[in-house]
Amino acid sequence: MALALLLTVTAKLFAVSAPVFFGEAINQLEAGEIAFAVILSGVGLWVGARFLSTAFPQLRDALFAPVSQDAQRIIAVDAFGHAQSLSLRFHQTRRTGALNRVVERGAAALDFLLRFLAFNIGPTLIELAIAAAVLGAVYDINLAFAALATVFAYGVFTLTVTEWRVKQRRRLNEADTELKARAIDSLTNFETVKAFAAEERETSRYDAALQSYNVRYVETSRSLSLMNAGQELIMNIGLLSVAGLAAWGAYQGRLGVGDVTAVVLMLSNLYRPLNILGWAWREIKQGGVDLEKLYGLLGMAAEVTDRPDAKPLTIANGEVRFEGVGFSHADRSAGLIDVDFVAPGGGKLALVGASGSGKSTLLKLLFRFYDVQRGRVSIDGQNVGDVTQSSLRNALGLVPQDVVLFNTTIADNISYAKPDATRAELIEAARRAQLLEFIEGLPQGWETRVGERGVKLSGGEKQRLGIARAILKDPPILVLDEATSALDSGTEEDVQQALNAASHGRTTLVVAHRLSTIADADEIIVLDAGRVVERGDHQSLIAKDGAYAKMWERQAKNSDQSVVETAAQ
């Protein structure tokens, strides 16, 4: 970086001195009594200085390229990592496409600022100062004043118009973000779009977003044309003034023909980077707009953070305890109210209830995606809020209702639970999840890509892949959130056996809709509107003839009806 700055300043010295050498050579030529070799040496100095004034910046760019790329990488990685560390609530309210654009534009803006502040604006001001000094000392002080007045007028005009254009750029960025987010939203959820025959509707929305972007783009493009025209006018008036003053000096005999040529060349050379300076200033202001949201993202604090004295979770027998837990989402009036239960180490506890009763929220509190607002969640007596999040989640294995996969191979998706797993371990996990036969029957086997969010797999295949992940991780506490909901009855029975085997000897929490899958649980917690309304094993709850018994009876009737309808068909 230091060498790049040195090369930049040196290039500016050569840029100012080159016209002086050329003007002196012309003056010598005009004199007619100087040896041709002396004149040629003056021209040679001009060519050499001119070459070095352009060659040094090229060398500088070659040296600075790694700095530039690392600067973009570091800020982008910082922003990406910070976004990853933010709490679940942030990601639930963010549009992925919009977030990605904030990071991309912010990283590019930072690189631009680093380049132009160091290599354009600063050195151009240095060149201006040197050129003004040379004009005043070597030629005429009035030439220096004219050059500085032109630069001052140029700067005032550029600053005024740029401030106006910054507002336009903000509106353009908002339209650009909406356009990209709209496209990504629609393409990511294409199955839903097709299911509702909404292709034309989504295309119309995309068209509306693009029209809005086009209007903003035309607005900024026209203002840019106005600015460029105004800058050219100011620079050419300044050039005319300086050339006129120099010509007047030559007419009076104070300056030679070569001096007039040198002055015009010097000002022409100065106005070229000055023109870039105007563009750079506009981009710097606009880059500041791009950085606003990036640093806004970096300035966001995660709702759930490790405490300064947080220690790694240590597992003894894996007892999970909820004590007087209360929690409600900000956008909901209802929530969990005084929930108490204990999942003994090595035991199986099931959570059942209607949709919205709080089952999934309890699991999120266990994983500490949210912090409890009242009460306490602990594992082996350790408050989950007092241990590190990484150690907590490493001790938990999750098979969710909707298994989300990465757009990579089956092997990569299963090994996501254990990146250093051997192929033998992957095979064993797949076999226990009833997935091995399916994988080995594929043309590309383990290297088969699953598509965006696993769209190339059926619901049951994705579910079994998620189960294979959990089996491979081999956690002390297993959490099953409707883990067999997407399976047919035949496959469900096989996978249920695999899950029972996988849960043997470890604490297992099961959220289930199909009550037949949790009939063997040590304890069943029945939730209703965030409260525990019943608890006990399957037989005792049936005997109570309460909420659980009614749920069981309703599912049994539905099952019998399904059998009758199947037989009739």
PDB file of N, CA, C and O in Angstrom, residues 225-256:
ATOM      1  N   SER A 225     -25.844  13.389 -17.200  1.00  0.00           N
ATOM      2  CA  SER A 225     -25.547  14.102 -18.449  1.00  0.00           C
ATOM      3  C   SER A 225     -25.458  15.602 -18.207  1.00  0.00           C
ATOM      4  O   SER A 225     -24.575  16.300 -18.732  1.00  0.00           O
ATOM      5  N   LEU A 226     -26.367  16.110 -17.383  1.00  0.00           N
ATOM      6  CA  LEU A 226     -26.343  17.532 -17.037  1.00  0.00           C
ATOM      7  C   LEU A 226     -25.057  17.895 -16.315  1.00  0.00           C
ATOM      8  O   LEU A 226     -24.418  18.912 -16.612  1.00  0.00           O
ATOM      9  N   MET A 227     -24.652  17.065 -15.389  1.00  0.00           N
ATOM     10  CA  MET A 227     -23.427  17.331 -14.633  1.00  0.00           C
ATOM     11  C   MET A 227     -22.201  17.304 -15.546  1.00  0.00           C
ATOM     12  O   MET A 227     -21.329  18.189 -15.470  1.00  0.00           O
ATOM     13  N   ASN A 228     -22.123  16.296 -16.411  1.00  0.00           N
ATOM     14  CA  ASN A 228     -20.965  16.189 -17.305  1.00  0.00           C
ATOM     15  C   ASN A 228     -20.854  17.409 -18.228  1.00  0.00           C
ATOM     16  O   ASN A 228     -19.761  17.926 -18.461  1.00  0.00           O
ATOM     17  N   ALA A 229     -22.006  17.852 -18.755  1.00  0.00           N
ATOM     18  CA  ALA A 229     -21.995  19.019 -19.636  1.00  0.00           C
ATOM     19  C   ALA A 229     -21.528  20.266 -18.888  1.00  0.00           C
ATOM     20  O   ALA A 229     -20.719  21.061 -19.399  1.00  0.00           O
ATOM     21  N   GLY A 230     -22.016  20.451 -17.665  1.00  0.00           N
ATOM     22  CA  GLY A 230     -21.610  21.606 -16.867  1.00  0.00           C
ATOM     23  C   GLY A 230     -20.134  21.577 -16.527  1.00  0.00           C
ATOM     24  O   GLY A 230     -19.445  22.611 -16.564  1.00  0.00           O
ATOM     25  N   GLN A 231     -19.613  20.397 -16.189  1.00  0.00           N
ATOM     26  CA  GLN A 231     -18.189  20.277 -15.879  1.00  0.00           C
ATOM     27  C   GLN A 231     -17.324  20.587 -17.099  1.00  0.00           C
ATOM     28  O   GLN A 231     -16.303  21.277 -16.992  1.00  0.00           O
ATOM     29  N   GLU A 232     -17.734  20.088 -18.259  1.00  0.00           N
ATOM     30  CA  GLU A 232     -16.966  20.365 -19.481  1.00  0.00           C
ATOM     31  C   GLU A 232     -16.954  21.862 -19.785  1.00  0.00           C
ATOM     32  O   GLU A 232     -15.932  22.420 -20.215  1.00  0.00           O
ATOM     33  N   LEU A 233     -18.092  22.518 -19.595  1.00  0.00           N
ATOM     34  CA  LEU A 233     -18.170  23.956 -19.843  1.00  0.00           C
ATOM     35  C   LEU A 233     -17.208  24.720 -18.944  1.00  0.00           C
ATOM     36  O   LEU A 233     -16.451  25.590 -19.393  1.00  0.00           O
ATOM     37  N   ILE A 234     -17.205  24.400 -17.648  1.00  0.00           N
ATOM     38  CA  ILE A 234     -16.331  25.093 -16.690  1.00  0.00           C
ATOM     39  C   ILE A 234     -14.866  24.856 -17.033  1.00  0.00           C
ATOM     40  O   ILE A 234     -14.041  25.783 -17.021  1.00  0.00           O
ATOM     41  N   MET A 235     -14.516  23.615 -17.344  1.00  0.00           N
ATOM     42  CA  MET A 235     -13.121  23.305 -17.637  1.00  0.00           C
ATOM     43  C   MET A 235     -12.640  24.005 -18.903  1.00  0.00           C
ATOM     44  O   MET A 235     -11.515  24.508 -18.978  1.00  0.00           O
ATOM     45  N   ASN A 236     -13.488  24.054 -19.916  1.00  0.00           N
ATOM     46  CA  ASN A 236     -13.072  24.691 -21.167  1.00  0.00           C
ATOM     47  C   ASN A 236     -12.989  26.210 -21.035  1.00  0.00           C
ATOM     48  O   ASN A 236     -12.113  26.839 -21.643  1.00  0.00           O
ATOM     49  N   ILE A 237     -13.858  26.803 -20.238  1.00  0.00           N
ATOM     50  CA  ILE A 237     -13.743  28.249 -19.963  1.00  0.00           C
ATOM     51  C   ILE A 237     -12.431  28.523 -19.233  1.00  0.00           C
ATOM     52  O   ILE A 237     -11.717  29.493 -19.524  1.00  0.00           O
ATOM     53  N   GLY A 238     -12.104  27.643 -18.272  1.00  0.00           N
ATOM     54  CA  GLY A 238     -10.841  27.801 -17.548  1.00  0.00           C
ATOM     55  C   GLY A 238      -9.643  27.645 -18.455  1.00  0.00           C
ATOM     56  O   GLY A 238      -8.667  28.413 -18.360  1.00  0.00           O
ATOM     57  N   LEU A 239      -9.713  26.660 -19.342  1.00  0.00           N
ATOM     58  CA  LEU A 239      -8.607  26.440 -20.271  1.00  0.00           C
ATOM     59  C   LEU A 239      -8.435  27.640 -21.205  1.00  0.00           C
ATOM     60  O   LEU A 239      -7.311  28.072 -21.504  1.00  0.00           O
ATOM     61  N   LEU A 240      -9.557  28.190 -21.664  1.00  0.00           N
ATOM     62  CA  LEU A 240      -9.510  29.377 -22.509  1.00  0.00           C
ATOM     63  C   LEU A 240      -8.877  30.553 -21.769  1.00  0.00           C
ATOM     64  O   LEU A 240      -8.057  31.305 -22.332  1.00  0.00           O
ATOM     65  N   SER A 241      -9.225  30.715 -20.495  1.00  0.00           N
ATOM     66  CA  SER A 241      -8.688  31.824 -19.700  1.00  0.00           C
ATOM     67  C   SER A 241      -7.176  31.699 -19.535  1.00  0.00           C
ATOM     68  O   SER A 241      -6.433  32.670 -19.729  1.00  0.00           O
ATOM     69  N   VAL A 242      -6.732  30.509 -19.178  1.00  0.00           N
ATOM     70  CA  VAL A 242      -5.300  30.300 -18.957  1.00  0.00           C
ATOM     71  C   VAL A 242      -4.528  30.462 -20.268  1.00  0.00           C
ATOM     72  O   VAL A 242      -3.458  31.096 -20.317  1.00  0.00           O
ATOM     73  N   ALA A 243      -5.076  29.883 -21.354  1.00  0.00           N
ATOM     74  CA  ALA A 243      -4.403  30.007 -22.656  1.00  0.00           C
ATOM     75  C   ALA A 243      -4.344  31.476 -23.083  1.00  0.00           C
ATOM     76  O   ALA A 243      -3.322  31.946 -23.637  1.00  0.00           O
ATOM     77  N   GLY A 244      -5.428  32.219 -22.835  1.00  0.00           N
ATOM     78  CA  GLY A 244      -5.438  33.639 -23.189  1.00  0.00           C
ATOM     79  C   GLY A 244      -4.410  34.435 -22.404  1.00  0.00           C
ATOM     80  O   GLY A 244      -3.699  35.291 -22.967  1.00  0.00           O
ATOM     81  N   LEU A 245      -4.295  34.166 -21.109  1.00  0.00           N
ATOM     82  CA  LEU A 245      -3.310  34.864 -20.282  1.00  0.00           C
ATOM     83  C   LEU A 245      -1.887  34.543 -20.732  1.00  0.00           C
ATOM     84  O   LEU A 245      -1.014  35.423 -20.780  1.00  0.00           O
ATOM     85  N   ALA A 246      -1.658  33.260 -21.057  1.00  0.00           N
ATOM     86  CA  ALA A 246      -0.321  32.868 -21.513  1.00  0.00           C
ATOM     87  C   ALA A 246       0.004  33.527 -22.852  1.00  0.00           C
ATOM     88  O   ALA A 246       1.142  33.997 -23.072  1.00  0.00           O
ATOM     89  N   ALA A 247      -0.972  33.565 -23.737  1.00  0.00           N
ATOM     90  CA  ALA A 247      -0.745  34.205 -25.038  1.00  0.00           C
ATOM     91  C   ALA A 247      -0.466  35.698 -24.873  1.00  0.00           C
ATOM     92  O   ALA A 247       0.390  36.282 -25.580  1.00  0.00           O
ATOM     93  N   TRP A 248      -1.157  36.330 -23.930  1.00  0.00           N
ATOM     94  CA  TRP A 248      -0.916  37.746 -23.666  1.00  0.00           C
ATOM     95  C   TRP A 248       0.494  37.966 -23.139  1.00  0.00           C
ATOM     96  O   TRP A 248       1.185  38.928 -23.511  1.00  0.00           O
ATOM     97  N   GLY A 249       0.960  37.035 -22.278  1.00  0.00           N
ATOM     98  CA  GLY A 249       2.330  37.113 -21.779  1.00  0.00           C
ATOM     99  C   GLY A 249       3.340  36.959 -22.896  1.00  0.00           C
ATOM    100  O   GLY A 249       4.377  37.650 -22.927  1.00  0.00           O
ATOM    101  N   ALA A 250       3.065  36.066 -23.851  1.00  0.00           N
ATOM    102  CA  ALA A 250       3.961  35.877 -24.989  1.00  0.00           C
ATOM    103  C   ALA A 250       3.954  37.123 -25.887  1.00  0.00           C
ATOM    104  O   ALA A 250       5.001  37.534 -26.417  1.00  0.00           O
ATOM    105  N   TYR A 251       2.758  37.709 -26.043  1.00  0.00           N
ATOM    106  CA  TYR A 251       2.647  38.923 -26.871  1.00  0.00           C
ATOM    107  C   TYR A 251       3.474  40.067 -26.279  1.00  0.00           C
ATOM    108  O   TYR A 251       4.077  40.863 -27.013  1.00  0.00           O
ATOM    109  N   GLN A 252       3.518  40.126 -24.926  1.00  0.00           N
ATOM    110  CA  GLN A 252       4.285  41.176 -24.264  1.00  0.00           C
ATOM    111  C   GLN A 252       5.765  40.810 -24.125  1.00  0.00           C
ATOM    112  O   GLN A 252       6.553  41.610 -23.621  1.00  0.00           O
ATOM    113  N   GLY A 253       6.127  39.602 -24.523  1.00  0.00           N
ATOM    114  CA  GLY A 253       7.526  39.198 -24.479  1.00  0.00           C
ATOM    115  C   GLY A 253       7.961  38.595 -23.159  1.00  0.00           C
ATOM    116  O   GLY A 253       9.149  38.291 -22.965  1.00  0.00           O
ATOM    117  N   ARG A 254       7.023  38.411 -22.226  1.00  0.00           N
ATOM    118  CA  ARG A 254       7.391  37.818 -20.941  1.00  0.00           C
ATOM    119  C   ARG A 254       7.487  36.299 -21.006  1.00  0.00           C
ATOM    120  O   ARG A 254       8.134  35.678 -20.177  1.00  0.00           O
ATOM    121  N   LEU A 255       6.804  35.697 -21.948  1.00  0.00           N
ATOM    122  CA  LEU A 255       6.794  34.243 -22.101  1.00  0.00           C
ATOM    123  C   LEU A 255       7.148  33.880 -23.535  1.00  0.00           C
ATOM    124  O   LEU A 255       6.861  34.643 -24.471  1.00  0.00           O
ATOM    125  N   GLY A 256       7.784  32.715 -23.683  1.00  0.00           N
ATOM    126  CA  GLY A 256       8.090  32.235 -25.009  1.00  0.00           C
ATOM    127  C   GLY A 256       6.975  31.363 -25.547  1.00  0.00           C
ATOM    128  O   GLY A 256       6.024  31.003 -24.840  1.00  0.00           O
TER     129      GLY A 256
END
